[in-house]
Amino acid sequence: MKPQEISDTTFVSKSTLYRLLDKLGYSGLTEFKIDFAAAIQPKNNQNLNLDVDDPIKESDSLREISENLSDLYQETIHEPRNISITGRLLKSLISC
């Protein structure tokens, strides 16, 4: 993906994109893409034992389910990686 396409997808200017890369210590977009691809590669190859029902268990009462979902919701809201622009940037870079 070209810098202009990333900028358009993430709703930032190319200058902002390059300032971010500079602050992250990268000399350019290509260097960042290589590091990013290497960082996510092991995660794509792992066989994750993901429990799609987590945090809900069959033995949980309605109250426990409600509390667990509330806790999960609060964790999700406060996770810094859920910032919308970060998500859009990562999606753009993954599709490169």
mmCIF file with all atom_site columns, N, CA, C and O in Angstrom, residues 40-87:
data_model
loop_
_atom_site.group_PDB
_atom_site.id
_atom_site.type_symbol
_atom_site.label_atom_id
_atom_site.label_alt_id
_atom_site.label_comp_id
_atom_site.label_asym_id
_atom_site.label_entity_id
_atom_site.label_seq_id
_atom_site.pdbx_PDB_ins_code
_atom_site.Cartn_x
_atom_site.Cartn_y
_atom_site.Cartn_z
_atom_site.occupancy
_atom_site.B_iso_or_equiv
_atom_site.pdbx_formal_charge
_atom_site.auth_seq_id
_atom_site.auth_comp_id
_atom_site.auth_asym_id
_atom_site.auth_atom_id
_atom_site.pdbx_PDB_model_num
ATOM 1   N N  . ILE A 1 40 ? 3.689   -9.466  13.428 1.00 0.00 ? 40 ILE A N  1
ATOM 2   C CA . ILE A 1 40 ? 2.397   -10.158 13.416 1.00 0.00 ? 40 ILE A CA 1
ATOM 3   C C  . ILE A 1 40 ? 2.494   -11.557 12.839 1.00 0.00 ? 40 ILE A C  1
ATOM 4   O O  . ILE A 1 40 ? 1.595   -12.359 13.034 1.00 0.00 ? 40 ILE A O  1
ATOM 5   N N  . GLN A 1 41 ? 3.563   -11.879 12.153 1.00 0.00 ? 41 GLN A N  1
ATOM 6   C CA . GLN A 1 41 ? 3.706   -13.196 11.531 1.00 0.00 ? 41 GLN A CA 1
ATOM 7   C C  . GLN A 1 41 ? 3.575   -14.349 12.534 1.00 0.00 ? 41 GLN A C  1
ATOM 8   O O  . GLN A 1 41 ? 2.807   -15.263 12.290 1.00 0.00 ? 41 GLN A O  1
ATOM 9   N N  . PRO A 1 42 ? 4.291   -14.328 13.661 1.00 0.00 ? 42 PRO A N  1
ATOM 10  C CA . PRO A 1 42 ? 4.154   -15.457 14.599 1.00 0.00 ? 42 PRO A CA 1
ATOM 11  C C  . PRO A 1 42 ? 2.728   -15.620 15.111 1.00 0.00 ? 42 PRO A C  1
ATOM 12  O O  . PRO A 1 42 ? 2.272   -16.728 15.321 1.00 0.00 ? 42 PRO A O  1
ATOM 13  N N  . LYS A 1 43 ? 2.013   -14.537 15.273 1.00 0.00 ? 43 LYS A N  1
ATOM 14  C CA . LYS A 1 43 ? 0.647   -14.615 15.776 1.00 0.00 ? 43 LYS A CA 1
ATOM 15  C C  . LYS A 1 43 ? -0.269  -15.278 14.755 1.00 0.00 ? 43 LYS A C  1
ATOM 16  O O  . LYS A 1 43 ? -1.208  -15.956 15.113 1.00 0.00 ? 43 LYS A O  1
ATOM 17  N N  . ASN A 1 44 ? 0.005   -15.070 13.472 1.00 0.00 ? 44 ASN A N  1
ATOM 18  C CA . ASN A 1 44 ? -0.822  -15.672 12.440 1.00 0.00 ? 44 ASN A CA 1
ATOM 19  C C  . ASN A 1 44 ? -0.602  -17.176 12.341 1.00 0.00 ? 44 ASN A C  1
ATOM 20  O O  . ASN A 1 44 ? -1.466  -17.903 11.885 1.00 0.00 ? 44 ASN A O  1
ATOM 21  N N  . ASN A 1 45 ? 0.562   -17.665 12.751 1.00 0.00 ? 45 ASN A N  1
ATOM 22  C CA . ASN A 1 45 ? 0.880   -19.079 12.617 1.00 0.00 ? 45 ASN A CA 1
ATOM 23  C C  . ASN A 1 45 ? 0.588   -19.898 13.869 1.00 0.00 ? 45 ASN A C  1
ATOM 24  O O  . ASN A 1 45 ? 0.749   -21.097 13.856 1.00 0.00 ? 45 ASN A O  1
ATOM 25  N N  . GLN A 1 46 ? 0.194   -19.249 14.941 1.00 0.00 ? 46 GLN A N  1
ATOM 26  C CA . GLN A 1 46 ? -0.062  -19.971 16.178 1.00 0.00 ? 46 GLN A CA 1
ATOM 27  C C  . GLN A 1 46 ? -1.446  -20.609 16.142 1.00 0.00 ? 46 GLN A C  1
ATOM 28  O O  . GLN A 1 46 ? -2.394  -20.039 15.611 1.00 0.00 ? 46 GLN A O  1
ATOM 29  N N  . ASN A 1 47 ? -1.544  -21.786 16.698 1.00 0.00 ? 47 ASN A N  1
ATOM 30  C CA . ASN A 1 47 ? -2.857  -22.401 16.896 1.00 0.00 ? 47 ASN A CA 1
ATOM 31  C C  . ASN A 1 47 ? -3.344  -21.964 18.262 1.00 0.00 ? 47 ASN A C  1
ATOM 32  O O  . ASN A 1 47 ? -2.919  -22.498 19.279 1.00 0.00 ? 47 ASN A O  1
ATOM 33  N N  . LEU A 1 48 ? -4.206  -20.994 18.272 1.00 0.00 ? 48 LEU A N  1
ATOM 34  C CA . LEU A 1 48 ? -4.694  -20.458 19.535 1.00 0.00 ? 48 LEU A CA 1
ATOM 35  C C  . LEU A 1 48 ? -5.867  -21.295 20.033 1.00 0.00 ? 48 LEU A C  1
ATOM 36  O O  . LEU A 1 48 ? -6.761  -21.645 19.275 1.00 0.00 ? 48 LEU A O  1
ATOM 37  N N  . ASN A 1 49 ? -5.830  -21.619 21.297 1.00 0.00 ? 49 ASN A N  1
ATOM 38  C CA . ASN A 1 49 ? -6.957  -22.292 21.925 1.00 0.00 ? 49 ASN A CA 1
ATOM 39  C C  . ASN A 1 49 ? -7.868  -21.217 22.491 1.00 0.00 ? 49 ASN A C  1
ATOM 40  O O  . ASN A 1 49 ? -7.785  -20.876 23.660 1.00 0.00 ? 49 ASN A O  1
ATOM 41  N N  . LEU A 1 50 ? -8.704  -20.687 21.654 1.00 0.00 ? 50 LEU A N  1
ATOM 42  C CA . LEU A 1 50 ? -9.564  -19.584 22.022 1.00 0.00 ? 50 LEU A CA 1
ATOM 43  C C  . LEU A 1 50 ? -10.935 -20.111 22.412 1.00 0.00 ? 50 LEU A C  1
ATOM 44  O O  . LEU A 1 50 ? -11.579 -20.828 21.643 1.00 0.00 ? 50 LEU A O  1
ATOM 45  N N  . ASP A 1 51 ? -11.348 -19.762 23.597 1.00 0.00 ? 51 ASP A N  1
ATOM 46  C CA . ASP A 1 51 ? -12.674 -20.145 24.072 1.00 0.00 ? 51 ASP A CA 1
ATOM 47  C C  . ASP A 1 51 ? -13.628 -19.009 23.730 1.00 0.00 ? 51 ASP A C  1
ATOM 48  O O  . ASP A 1 51 ? -13.603 -17.948 24.353 1.00 0.00 ? 51 ASP A O  1
ATOM 49  N N  . VAL A 1 52 ? -14.464 -19.226 22.720 1.00 0.00 ? 52 VAL A N  1
ATOM 50  C CA . VAL A 1 52 ? -15.359 -18.155 22.277 1.00 0.00 ? 52 VAL A CA 1
ATOM 51  C C  . VAL A 1 52 ? -16.429 -17.828 23.301 1.00 0.00 ? 52 VAL A C  1
ATOM 52  O O  . VAL A 1 52 ? -17.068 -16.784 23.209 1.00 0.00 ? 52 VAL A O  1
ATOM 53  N N  . ASP A 1 53 ? -16.632 -18.698 24.256 1.00 0.00 ? 53 ASP A N  1
ATOM 54  C CA . ASP A 1 53 ? -17.626 -18.428 25.298 1.00 0.00 ? 53 ASP A CA 1
ATOM 55  C C  . ASP A 1 53 ? -17.043 -17.681 26.490 1.00 0.00 ? 53 ASP A C  1
ATOM 56  O O  . ASP A 1 53 ? -17.778 -17.289 27.388 1.00 0.00 ? 53 ASP A O  1
ATOM 57  N N  . ASP A 1 54 ? -15.713 -17.516 26.525 1.00 0.00 ? 54 ASP A N  1
ATOM 58  C CA . ASP A 1 54 ? -15.088 -16.806 27.631 1.00 0.00 ? 54 ASP A CA 1
ATOM 59  C C  . ASP A 1 54 ? -15.600 -15.377 27.635 1.00 0.00 ? 54 ASP A C  1
ATOM 60  O O  . ASP A 1 54 ? -15.638 -14.751 26.591 1.00 0.00 ? 54 ASP A O  1
ATOM 61  N N  . PRO A 1 55 ? -16.013 -14.795 28.695 1.00 0.00 ? 55 PRO A N  1
ATOM 62  C CA . PRO A 1 55 ? -15.923 -15.214 30.087 1.00 0.00 ? 55 PRO A CA 1
ATOM 63  C C  . PRO A 1 55 ? -17.170 -15.935 30.594 1.00 0.00 ? 55 PRO A C  1
ATOM 64  O O  . PRO A 1 55 ? -17.382 -16.021 31.788 1.00 0.00 ? 55 PRO A O  1
ATOM 65  N N  . ILE A 1 56 ? -17.985 -16.455 29.687 1.00 0.00 ? 56 ILE A N  1
ATOM 66  C CA . ILE A 1 56 ? -19.225 -17.110 30.106 1.00 0.00 ? 56 ILE A CA 1
ATOM 67  C C  . ILE A 1 56 ? -19.016 -18.618 30.179 1.00 0.00 ? 56 ILE A C  1
ATOM 68  O O  . ILE A 1 56 ? -18.534 -19.228 29.243 1.00 0.00 ? 56 ILE A O  1
ATOM 69  N N  . LYS A 1 57 ? -19.406 -19.172 31.310 1.00 0.00 ? 57 LYS A N  1
ATOM 70  C CA . LYS A 1 57 ? -19.330 -20.624 31.493 1.00 0.00 ? 57 LYS A CA 1
ATOM 71  C C  . LYS A 1 57 ? -20.749 -21.179 31.602 1.00 0.00 ? 57 LYS A C  1
ATOM 72  O O  . LYS A 1 57 ? -21.668 -20.481 32.006 1.00 0.00 ? 57 LYS A O  1
ATOM 73  N N  . GLU A 1 58 ? -20.895 -22.415 31.236 1.00 0.00 ? 58 GLU A N  1
ATOM 74  C CA . GLU A 1 58 ? -22.218 -23.031 31.244 1.00 0.00 ? 58 GLU A CA 1
ATOM 75  C C  . GLU A 1 58 ? -22.845 -23.018 32.628 1.00 0.00 ? 58 GLU A C  1
ATOM 76  O O  . GLU A 1 58 ? -24.057 -22.897 32.779 1.00 0.00 ? 58 GLU A O  1
ATOM 77  N N  . SER A 1 59 ? -22.008 -23.092 33.655 1.00 0.00 ? 59 SER A N  1
ATOM 78  C CA . SER A 1 59 ? -22.519 -23.149 35.029 1.00 0.00 ? 59 SER A CA 1
ATOM 79  C C  . SER A 1 59 ? -22.813 -21.765 35.628 1.00 0.00 ? 59 SER A C  1
ATOM 80  O O  . SER A 1 59 ? -23.325 -21.677 36.738 1.00 0.00 ? 59 SER A O  1
ATOM 81  N N  . ASP A 1 60 ? -22.509 -20.690 34.917 1.00 0.00 ? 60 ASP A N  1
ATOM 82  C CA . ASP A 1 60 ? -22.712 -19.335 35.438 1.00 0.00 ? 60 ASP A CA 1
ATOM 83  C C  . ASP A 1 60 ? -24.191 -18.991 35.558 1.00 0.00 ? 60 ASP A C  1
ATOM 84  O O  . ASP A 1 60 ? -25.008 -19.355 34.710 1.00 0.00 ? 60 ASP A O  1
ATOM 85  N N  . SER A 1 61 ? -24.486 -18.260 36.617 1.00 0.00 ? 61 SER A N  1
ATOM 86  C CA . SER A 1 61 ? -25.847 -17.743 36.781 1.00 0.00 ? 61 SER A CA 1
ATOM 87  C C  . SER A 1 61 ? -25.999 -16.502 35.893 1.00 0.00 ? 61 SER A C  1
ATOM 88  O O  . SER A 1 61 ? -25.018 -15.971 35.369 1.00 0.00 ? 61 SER A O  1
ATOM 89  N N  . LEU A 1 62 ? -27.226 -16.047 35.751 1.00 0.00 ? 62 LEU A N  1
ATOM 90  C CA . LEU A 1 62 ? -27.456 -14.839 34.951 1.00 0.00 ? 62 LEU A CA 1
ATOM 91  C C  . LEU A 1 62 ? -26.699 -13.648 35.532 1.00 0.00 ? 62 LEU A C  1
ATOM 92  O O  . LEU A 1 62 ? -26.160 -12.817 34.795 1.00 0.00 ? 62 LEU A O  1
ATOM 93  N N  . ARG A 1 63 ? -26.649 -13.578 36.846 1.00 0.00 ? 63 ARG A N  1
ATOM 94  C CA . ARG A 1 63 ? -25.926 -12.482 37.498 1.00 0.00 ? 63 ARG A CA 1
ATOM 95  C C  . ARG A 1 63 ? -24.423 -12.546 37.176 1.00 0.00 ? 63 ARG A C  1
ATOM 96  O O  . ARG A 1 63 ? -23.801 -11.537 36.872 1.00 0.00 ? 63 ARG A O  1
ATOM 97  N N  . GLU A 1 64 ? -23.845 -13.743 37.256 1.00 0.00 ? 64 GLU A N  1
ATOM 98  C CA . GLU A 1 64 ? -22.414 -13.909 36.947 1.00 0.00 ? 64 GLU A CA 1
ATOM 99  C C  . GLU A 1 64 ? -22.124 -13.567 35.487 1.00 0.00 ? 64 GLU A C  1
ATOM 100 O O  . GLU A 1 64 ? -21.125 -12.909 35.184 1.00 0.00 ? 64 GLU A O  1
ATOM 101 N N  . ILE A 1 65 ? -22.994 -13.988 34.600 1.00 0.00 ? 65 ILE A N  1
ATOM 102 C CA . ILE A 1 65 ? -22.825 -13.659 33.179 1.00 0.00 ? 65 ILE A CA 1
ATOM 103 C C  . ILE A 1 65 ? -22.850 -12.155 32.981 1.00 0.00 ? 65 ILE A C  1
ATOM 104 O O  . ILE A 1 65 ? -22.001 -11.584 32.301 1.00 0.00 ? 65 ILE A O  1
ATOM 105 N N  . SER A 1 66 ? -23.812 -11.517 33.612 1.00 0.00 ? 66 SER A N  1
ATOM 106 C CA . SER A 1 66 ? -23.935 -10.066 33.495 1.00 0.00 ? 66 SER A CA 1
ATOM 107 C C  . SER A 1 66 ? -22.699 -9.349  34.035 1.00 0.00 ? 66 SER A C  1
ATOM 108 O O  . SER A 1 66 ? -22.177 -8.422  33.403 1.00 0.00 ? 66 SER A O  1
ATOM 109 N N  . GLU A 1 67 ? -22.215 -9.774  35.191 1.00 0.00 ? 67 GLU A N  1
ATOM 110 C CA . GLU A 1 67 ? -21.021 -9.157  35.779 1.00 0.00 ? 67 GLU A CA 1
ATOM 111 C C  . GLU A 1 67 ? -19.781 -9.385  34.912 1.00 0.00 ? 67 GLU A C  1
ATOM 112 O O  . GLU A 1 67 ? -18.981 -8.470  34.702 1.00 0.00 ? 67 GLU A O  1
ATOM 113 N N  . ASN A 1 68 ? -19.636 -10.602 34.403 1.00 0.00 ? 68 ASN A N  1
ATOM 114 C CA . ASN A 1 68 ? -18.486 -10.907 33.555 1.00 0.00 ? 68 ASN A CA 1
ATOM 115 C C  . ASN A 1 68 ? -18.510 -10.088 32.264 1.00 0.00 ? 68 ASN A C  1
ATOM 116 O O  . ASN A 1 68 ? -17.478 -9.580  31.822 1.00 0.00 ? 68 ASN A O  1
ATOM 117 N N  . LEU A 1 69 ? -19.674 -9.969  31.667 1.00 0.00 ? 69 LEU A N  1
ATOM 118 C CA . LEU A 1 69 ? -19.784 -9.170  30.452 1.00 0.00 ? 69 LEU A CA 1
ATOM 119 C C  . LEU A 1 69 ? -19.521 -7.691  30.729 1.00 0.00 ? 69 LEU A C  1
ATOM 120 O O  . LEU A 1 69 ? -18.894 -7.002  29.928 1.00 0.00 ? 69 LEU A O  1
ATOM 121 N N  . SER A 1 70 ? -19.986 -7.229  31.871 1.00 0.00 ? 70 SER A N  1
ATOM 122 C CA . SER A 1 70 ? -19.725 -5.839  32.259 1.00 0.00 ? 70 SER A CA 1
ATOM 123 C C  . SER A 1 70 ? -18.230 -5.596  32.446 1.00 0.00 ? 70 SER A C  1
ATOM 124 O O  . SER A 1 70 ? -17.686 -4.590  31.976 1.00 0.00 ? 70 SER A O  1
ATOM 125 N N  . ASP A 1 71 ? -17.552 -6.529  33.117 1.00 0.00 ? 71 ASP A N  1
ATOM 126 C CA . ASP A 1 71 ? -16.098 -6.406  33.304 1.00 0.00 ? 71 ASP A CA 1
ATOM 127 C C  . ASP A 1 71 ? -15.369 -6.418  31.964 1.00 0.00 ? 71 ASP A C  1
ATOM 128 O O  . ASP A 1 71 ? -14.461 -5.625  31.731 1.00 0.00 ? 71 ASP A O  1
ATOM 129 N N  . LEU A 1 72 ? -15.785 -7.314  31.079 1.00 0.00 ? 72 LEU A N  1
ATOM 130 C CA . LEU A 1 72 ? -15.168 -7.408  29.758 1.00 0.00 ? 72 LEU A CA 1
ATOM 131 C C  . LEU A 1 72 ? -15.372 -6.121  28.972 1.00 0.00 ? 72 LEU A C  1
ATOM 132 O O  . LEU A 1 72 ? -14.462 -5.618  28.313 1.00 0.00 ? 72 LEU A O  1
ATOM 133 N N  . TYR A 1 73 ? -16.575 -5.568  29.072 1.00 0.00 ? 73 TYR A N  1
ATOM 134 C CA . TYR A 1 73 ? -16.887 -4.308  28.402 1.00 0.00 ? 73 TYR A CA 1
ATOM 135 C C  . TYR A 1 73 ? -15.982 -3.186  28.918 1.00 0.00 ? 73 TYR A C  1
ATOM 136 O O  . TYR A 1 73 ? -15.412 -2.432  28.142 1.00 0.00 ? 73 TYR A O  1
ATOM 137 N N  . GLN A 1 74 ? -15.813 -3.093  30.224 1.00 0.00 ? 74 GLN A N  1
ATOM 138 C CA . GLN A 1 74 ? -14.962 -2.059  30.812 1.00 0.00 ? 74 GLN A CA 1
ATOM 139 C C  . GLN A 1 74 ? -13.507 -2.223  30.374 1.00 0.00 ? 74 GLN A C  1
ATOM 140 O O  . GLN A 1 74 ? -12.833 -1.249  30.052 1.00 0.00 ? 74 GLN A O  1
ATOM 141 N N  . GLU A 1 75 ? -13.014 -3.460  30.341 1.00 0.00 ? 75 GLU A N  1
ATOM 142 C CA . GLU A 1 75 ? -11.640 -3.709  29.888 1.00 0.00 ? 75 GLU A CA 1
ATOM 143 C C  . GLU A 1 75 ? -11.462 -3.268  28.438 1.00 0.00 ? 75 GLU A C  1
ATOM 144 O O  . GLU A 1 75 ? -10.452 -2.676  28.078 1.00 0.00 ? 75 GLU A O  1
ATOM 145 N N  . THR A 1 76 ? -12.450 -3.568  27.632 1.00 0.00 ? 76 THR A N  1
ATOM 146 C CA . THR A 1 76 ? -12.378 -3.228  26.210 1.00 0.00 ? 76 THR A CA 1
ATOM 147 C C  . THR A 1 76 ? -12.351 -1.718  26.012 1.00 0.00 ? 76 THR A C  1
ATOM 148 O O  . THR A 1 76 ? -11.588 -1.207  25.191 1.00 0.00 ? 76 THR A O  1
ATOM 149 N N  . ILE A 1 77 ? -13.156 -1.006  26.763 1.00 0.00 ? 77 ILE A N  1
ATOM 150 C CA . ILE A 1 77 ? -13.205 0.452   26.638 1.00 0.00 ? 77 ILE A CA 1
ATOM 151 C C  . ILE A 1 77 ? -11.872 1.080   27.012 1.00 0.00 ? 77 ILE A C  1
ATOM 152 O O  . ILE A 1 77 ? -11.417 2.028   26.377 1.00 0.00 ? 77 ILE A O  1
ATOM 153 N N  . HIS A 1 78 ? -11.220 0.545   28.020 1.00 0.00 ? 78 HIS A N  1
ATOM 154 C CA . HIS A 1 78 ? -10.015 1.163   28.535 1.00 0.00 ? 78 HIS A CA 1
ATOM 155 C C  . HIS A 1 78 ? -8.728  0.657   27.900 1.00 0.00 ? 78 HIS A C  1
ATOM 156 O O  . HIS A 1 78 ? -7.649  1.125   28.242 1.00 0.00 ? 78 HIS A O  1
ATOM 157 N N  . GLU A 1 79 ? -8.831  -0.270  26.953 1.00 0.00 ? 79 GLU A N  1
ATOM 158 C CA . GLU A 1 79 ? -7.637  -0.768  26.272 1.00 0.00 ? 79 GLU A CA 1
ATOM 159 C C  . GLU A 1 79 ? -7.169  0.287   25.274 1.00 0.00 ? 79 GLU A C  1
ATOM 160 O O  . GLU A 1 79 ? -7.910  0.673   24.388 1.00 0.00 ? 79 GLU A O  1
ATOM 161 N N  . PRO A 1 80 ? -5.926  0.739   25.391 1.00 0.00 ? 80 PRO A N  1
ATOM 162 C CA . PRO A 1 80 ? -5.442  1.761   24.466 1.00 0.00 ? 80 PRO A CA 1
ATOM 163 C C  . PRO A 1 80 ? -5.379  1.285   23.025 1.00 0.00 ? 80 PRO A C  1
ATOM 164 O O  . PRO A 1 80 ? -5.480  2.076   22.108 1.00 0.00 ? 80 PRO A O  1
ATOM 165 N N  . ARG A 1 81 ? -5.242  -0.017  22.790 1.00 0.00 ? 81 ARG A N  1
ATOM 166 C CA . ARG A 1 81 ? -5.136  -0.488  21.418 1.00 0.00 ? 81 ARG A CA 1
ATOM 167 C C  . ARG A 1 81 ? -6.459  -0.430  20.676 1.00 0.00 ? 81 ARG A C  1
ATOM 168 O O  . ARG A 1 81 ? -6.523  -0.681  19.490 1.00 0.00 ? 81 ARG A O  1
ATOM 169 N N  . ASN A 1 82 ? -7.539  -0.098  21.373 1.00 0.00 ? 82 ASN A N  1
ATOM 170 C CA . ASN A 1 82 ? -8.829  -0.014  20.718 1.00 0.00 ? 82 ASN A CA 1
ATOM 171 C C  . ASN A 1 82 ? -9.105  1.367   20.147 1.00 0.00 ? 82 ASN A C  1
ATOM 172 O O  . ASN A 1 82 ? -10.213 1.640   19.728 1.00 0.00 ? 82 ASN A O  1
ATOM 173 N N  . ILE A 1 83 ? -8.104  2.207   20.145 1.00 0.00 ? 83 ILE A N  1
ATOM 174 C CA . ILE A 1 83 ? -8.281  3.536   19.570 1.00 0.00 ? 83 ILE A CA 1
ATOM 175 C C  . ILE A 1 83 ? -8.538  3.371   18.081 1.00 0.00 ? 83 ILE A C  1
ATOM 176 O O  . ILE A 1 83 ? -7.815  2.688   17.379 1.00 0.00 ? 83 ILE A O  1
ATOM 177 N N  . SER A 1 84 ? -9.552  4.006   17.620 1.00 0.00 ? 84 SER A N  1
ATOM 178 C CA . SER A 1 84 ? -10.013 3.816   16.252 1.00 0.00 ? 84 SER A CA 1
ATOM 179 C C  . SER A 1 84 ? -8.945  4.083   15.201 1.00 0.00 ? 84 SER A C  1
ATOM 180 O O  . SER A 1 84 ? -8.789  3.327   14.258 1.00 0.00 ? 84 SER A O  1
ATOM 181 N N  . ILE A 1 85 ? -8.193  5.151   15.341 1.00 0.00 ? 85 ILE A N  1
ATOM 182 C CA . ILE A 1 85 ? -7.195  5.466   14.318 1.00 0.00 ? 85 ILE A CA 1
ATOM 183 C C  . ILE A 1 85 ? -6.102  4.410   14.269 1.00 0.00 ? 85 ILE A C  1
ATOM 184 O O  . ILE A 1 85 ? -5.606  4.062   13.200 1.00 0.00 ? 85 ILE A O  1
ATOM 185 N N  . THR A 1 86 ? -5.757  3.846   15.414 1.00 0.00 ? 86 THR A N  1
ATOM 186 C CA . THR A 1 86 ? -4.756  2.785   15.438 1.00 0.00 ? 86 THR A CA 1
ATOM 187 C C  . THR A 1 86 ? -5.270  1.574   14.681 1.00 0.00 ? 86 THR A C  1
ATOM 188 O O  . THR A 1 86 ? -4.543  0.975   13.895 1.00 0.00 ? 86 THR A O  1
ATOM 189 N N  . GLY A 1 87 ? -6.511  1.233   14.897 1.00 0.00 ? 87 GLY A N  1
ATOM 190 C CA . GLY A 1 87 ? -7.105  0.106   14.193 1.00 0.00 ? 87 GLY A CA 1
ATOM 191 C C  . GLY A 1 87 ? -7.124  0.311   12.693 1.00 0.00 ? 87 GLY A C  1
ATOM 192 O O  . GLY A 1 87 ? -6.800  -0.593  11.931 1.00 0.00 ? 87 GLY A O  1
#
